[in-house]
Amino acid sequence: MTGTSYLRLDRLALIGITAAAAFALLLSPVRAQQGFPNPEDAASALAAAVKTGTSRAMLKVLGRDAADIIESGDDVADANARERFLSAYDARHSIQADGNKNATLILGPDDFPFPIPLVNNSDGWSFDAAAGRREILYRRIGRNELAAIQTSLAYVDAQNEYAEKDRGEGVGTYAQRIVSRPGKTDGLFWRDDKDPSPLGELAAQAAAEGYKVGEQAEPYHGYYYRILKAQGSDAPGGALNYVVKGKMIGGFALVAWPAEYGNSGVMTFLVNHAGTVYQKDLGPRTDFLAKRMIVFDPDHTWKKVDPTNP
């Protein structure tokens, strides 16, 4: 299986109502969670709160237990999730009751069950964010990790396409940057309709989703990406510097890590010019370790990923 079949951006657009609970809220003091006389009123209050876009309004409805699941570390993805929730809610919504103590908000034409259940207690009907927390994180993390794998494979294809032409340093030279410097084609992306860049289509898809392509690192579907310019002794072929006399001709690699460990993702991914993706859970120090990673060096603790069954 090559990475080519994973270049299609419709596969990178891993969105859906499953992300609806990933609201981008700022952590701020929250008043007691509001109770409602019936589930319908609770659902209406949630929709109204989401429309305001304010943390206080949304957390008042969802409760303080939602505070650690509502901000993924990817502001664009969070904003898109709010839009998808409102779109699904406006398209169709209903309440599925389970006795007189539990209920589920059903969203959209596909009758998607909102992952945070409604419960009836002494204060009335309210959302039980604690009960829905695990499901929300599982869905978000799974979605982002799959996107990271596919984006890594798209990177491999982009590098191979880049090296097919002379971009100023000769055929067979790989890009050492993801975004080209102004007026240059020294990266995988540049703005020129007459000469589309290898990552142009991906960048266009990202822009359509609200992401901005620039020099400053920003998470894409919950993950950061950085080019690696060498490999270590544990890599196939042993230690090797991909850059020779200033040109990256010996190969290429990439590391992808979650913007917020345990929230936007868990696994860190590595990929090299062979198109083999590896994954490892680096734990709570993921951000610290990934930012200091300078070589592609997957030892026995890194596991190969099957892109068809990640």
Coordinates of C-alpha atoms in Angstrom, one line a residue, residues 9-242:
L9 CA -8.3 15.5 0.7
D10 CA -11.8 14.2 1.1
R11 CA -10.2 11.6 3.3
L12 CA -8.4 14.3 5.2
A13 CA -11.7 16.1 5.8
L14 CA -12.4 13.9 8.7
I15 CA -15.2 16.0 10.0
G16 CA -18.7 15.1 11.1
I17 CA -21.1 15.5 13.8
T18 CA -18.9 13.2 16.0
A19 CA -16.9 16.4 16.8
A20 CA -19.9 18.3 17.9
A21 CA -19.0 18.3 21.6
A22 CA -15.6 19.8 21.0
F23 CA -16.5 23.3 21.9
A24 CA -13.7 25.9 22.0
L25 CA -14.2 27.4 25.5
L26 CA -11.8 29.4 27.6
L27 CA -11.3 28.1 31.1
S28 CA -12.9 30.6 33.4
P29 CA -14.8 30.7 36.6
V30 CA -18.2 28.9 36.1
R31 CA -21.3 29.3 38.1
A32 CA -23.4 26.3 39.2
Q33 CA -24.7 24.3 36.3
Q34 CA -28.2 25.3 35.2
G35 CA -31.1 22.8 35.5
F36 CA -34.1 22.8 33.3
P37 CA -37.7 21.6 33.7
N38 CA -37.4 19.2 30.7
P39 CA -34.8 17.9 28.3
E40 CA -36.1 20.0 25.4
D41 CA -35.4 23.2 27.3
A42 CA -31.9 22.0 28.2
A43 CA -31.2 21.3 24.5
S44 CA -32.5 24.7 23.5
A45 CA -30.4 26.4 26.1
L46 CA -27.3 24.5 24.8
A47 CA -27.9 25.6 21.2
A48 CA -28.4 29.2 22.4
A49 CA -25.2 29.1 24.4
V50 CA -23.2 27.7 21.5
K51 CA -24.5 30.5 19.3
T52 CA -23.2 33.1 21.7
G53 CA -19.7 31.6 21.5
T54 CA -19.0 32.6 25.1
S55 CA -17.4 30.2 27.6
R56 CA -19.6 31.4 30.5
A57 CA -22.8 30.7 28.7
M58 CA -21.8 27.3 27.4
L59 CA -20.2 26.0 30.6
K60 CA -23.3 27.1 32.5
V61 CA -25.3 24.7 30.5
L62 CA -22.7 21.9 30.2
G63 CA -21.3 22.2 33.7
R64 CA -17.7 22.5 35.0
D65 CA -17.0 18.8 34.2
A66 CA -16.8 19.9 30.6
A67 CA -13.9 22.3 31.3
D68 CA -11.2 19.8 30.4
I69 CA -12.8 18.4 27.2
I70 CA -14.1 21.5 25.4
E71 CA -10.8 23.0 24.3
S72 CA -8.8 20.6 22.0
G73 CA -5.8 22.9 21.4
D74 CA -6.8 23.5 17.8
D75 CA -8.9 26.7 17.7
V76 CA -9.9 26.2 14.1
A77 CA -11.2 22.7 14.7
D78 CA -13.1 23.8 17.8
A79 CA -14.8 26.6 15.9
N80 CA -15.7 24.2 13.1
A81 CA -17.1 21.8 15.6
R82 CA -19.4 24.5 17.0
E83 CA -20.6 25.3 13.5
R84 CA -21.3 21.6 12.8
F85 CA -23.3 21.3 16.0
L86 CA -25.5 24.2 15.2
S87 CA -25.9 23.1 11.6
A88 CA -27.0 19.6 12.8
Y89 CA -29.2 21.1 15.5
D90 CA -31.0 23.4 13.1
A91 CA -31.4 20.7 10.5
R92 CA -33.2 18.4 12.9
H93 CA -33.2 17.6 16.6
S94 CA -35.2 15.6 19.0
I95 CA -35.1 14.0 22.5
Q96 CA -34.9 10.3 23.0
A97 CA -36.1 9.5 26.5
D98 CA -35.0 6.5 28.6
G99 CA -37.5 6.5 31.4
N100 CA -38.0 9.6 33.3
K101 CA -34.4 10.0 34.5
N102 CA -32.3 9.8 31.4
A103 CA -32.5 11.2 27.9
T104 CA -30.3 11.8 24.8
L105 CA -30.3 14.7 22.4
I106 CA -30.5 13.4 18.8
L107 CA -29.0 15.6 16.1
G108 CA -29.2 16.0 12.4
P109 CA -30.8 14.1 9.5
D110 CA -28.7 11.0 10.4
D111 CA -30.0 11.0 14.0
F112 CA -26.6 11.3 15.7
P113 CA -26.8 10.8 19.5
F114 CA -25.1 13.7 21.2
P115 CA -22.4 12.1 23.4
I116 CA -23.2 14.0 26.6
P117 CA -26.3 12.5 28.1
L118 CA -29.2 14.3 29.8
V119 CA -30.1 13.4 33.4
N120 CA -32.9 14.3 35.7
N121 CA -31.9 15.1 39.3
S122 CA -33.0 17.3 42.1
D123 CA -32.1 20.5 40.1
G124 CA -34.0 19.4 37.0
W125 CA -32.7 18.2 33.7
S126 CA -29.1 18.9 32.9
F127 CA -26.2 17.6 30.8
D128 CA -23.9 15.1 32.5
A129 CA -20.5 16.1 31.0
A130 CA -18.6 13.7 33.2
A131 CA -20.5 10.7 31.7
G132 CA -19.8 11.8 28.1
R133 CA -16.2 12.8 28.6
R134 CA -14.5 9.6 27.7
E135 CA -16.6 9.1 24.5
I136 CA -15.9 12.7 23.4
L137 CA -12.2 12.3 23.8
Y138 CA -12.1 8.9 22.1
R139 CA -13.9 10.3 19.1
R140 CA -11.7 13.4 18.9
I141 CA -8.4 11.6 19.4
G142 CA -9.3 8.9 16.9
R143 CA -10.3 11.4 14.3
N144 CA -7.2 13.5 14.7
E145 CA -4.8 10.6 14.8
L146 CA -6.2 9.2 11.5
A147 CA -5.9 12.6 10.0
A148 CA -2.3 12.8 11.2
I149 CA -1.4 9.5 9.6
Q150 CA -3.0 10.5 6.3
T151 CA -1.4 13.9 6.3
S152 CA 2.0 12.3 7.0
L153 CA 1.5 10.1 3.9
A154 CA 0.5 13.2 1.9
Y155 CA 3.8 14.7 3.0
V156 CA 5.7 11.8 1.5
D157 CA 3.9 12.2 -1.8
A158 CA 4.5 15.9 -1.8
Q159 CA 8.2 15.5 -1.2
N160 CA 8.5 13.0 -4.1
E161 CA 6.6 15.4 -6.4
Y162 CA 8.9 18.2 -5.3
A163 CA 12.0 16.3 -6.1
E164 CA 10.8 15.4 -9.6
K165 CA 11.6 18.9 -10.8
D166 CA 14.5 21.3 -10.5
R167 CA 13.3 23.8 -7.9
G168 CA 16.6 25.7 -7.9
E169 CA 18.9 23.1 -6.4
G170 CA 18.6 20.3 -9.0
V171 CA 16.3 17.3 -9.6
G172 CA 16.3 14.9 -6.8
T173 CA 16.5 17.5 -4.1
Y174 CA 13.9 17.4 -1.3
A175 CA 12.4 20.4 0.4
Q176 CA 13.8 21.4 3.8
R177 CA 10.8 23.5 4.6
I178 CA 7.0 23.0 4.6
V179 CA 6.2 26.6 3.7
S180 CA 8.5 28.4 1.2
R181 CA 10.0 31.7 2.0
P182 CA 8.4 34.7 0.2
G183 CA 9.2 34.6 -3.5
K184 CA 10.9 31.2 -3.4
T185 CA 10.0 27.6 -4.0
D186 CA 12.2 26.1 -1.3
G187 CA 9.3 24.6 0.6
L188 CA 6.5 22.2 -0.2
F189 CA 4.0 25.0 -0.4
W190 CA 4.1 28.4 -2.2
R191 CA 1.4 30.6 -3.7
D192 CA 1.5 30.5 -7.5
D193 CA -1.5 29.5 -9.6
K194 CA 0.6 29.1 -12.7
D195 CA 3.0 26.7 -10.9
P196 CA 1.0 24.9 -8.2
S197 CA 3.0 23.6 -5.2
P198 CA 3.1 20.0 -4.1
L199 CA 1.1 20.8 -1.0
G200 CA -1.1 23.4 -2.8
E201 CA -4.3 21.2 -2.8
L202 CA -3.8 20.3 0.9
A203 CA -3.2 24.0 1.8
A204 CA -6.4 24.9 -0.2
Q205 CA -8.4 22.4 1.8
A206 CA -6.9 23.6 5.0
A207 CA -7.7 27.2 4.1
A208 CA -11.3 26.2 3.3
E209 CA -11.6 24.8 6.8
G210 CA -10.3 28.0 8.3
Y211 CA -6.6 27.2 8.8
K212 CA -4.0 29.7 7.8
V213 CA -0.8 28.7 6.0
G214 CA 2.2 30.7 7.4
E215 CA 5.6 30.6 9.0
Q216 CA 4.2 30.2 12.6
A217 CA 3.5 26.6 13.6
E218 CA -0.2 26.0 14.2
P219 CA -1.9 22.7 14.8
Y220 CA -3.7 21.1 11.8
H221 CA -6.5 18.8 12.9
G222 CA -5.0 18.8 16.4
Y223 CA -1.4 18.0 15.3
Y224 CA 1.9 19.8 14.8
Y225 CA 4.3 18.7 12.0
R226 CA 8.0 19.2 11.5
I227 CA 10.5 18.0 8.9
L228 CA 13.4 15.9 10.1
K229 CA 16.7 16.1 8.2
A230 CA 18.6 13.1 9.4
Q231 CA 18.0 9.5 10.7
G232 CA 19.5 7.7 13.6
S233 CA 21.1 4.3 14.1
D234 CA 17.8 2.5 14.8
A235 CA 16.4 3.6 11.4
P236 CA 16.5 1.3 8.4
G237 CA 20.0 1.8 6.8
G238 CA 21.5 3.2 10.0
A239 CA 22.5 6.8 10.9
L240 CA 22.5 9.2 7.9
N241 CA 22.4 12.9 7.4
Y242 CA 19.9 13.6 4.6

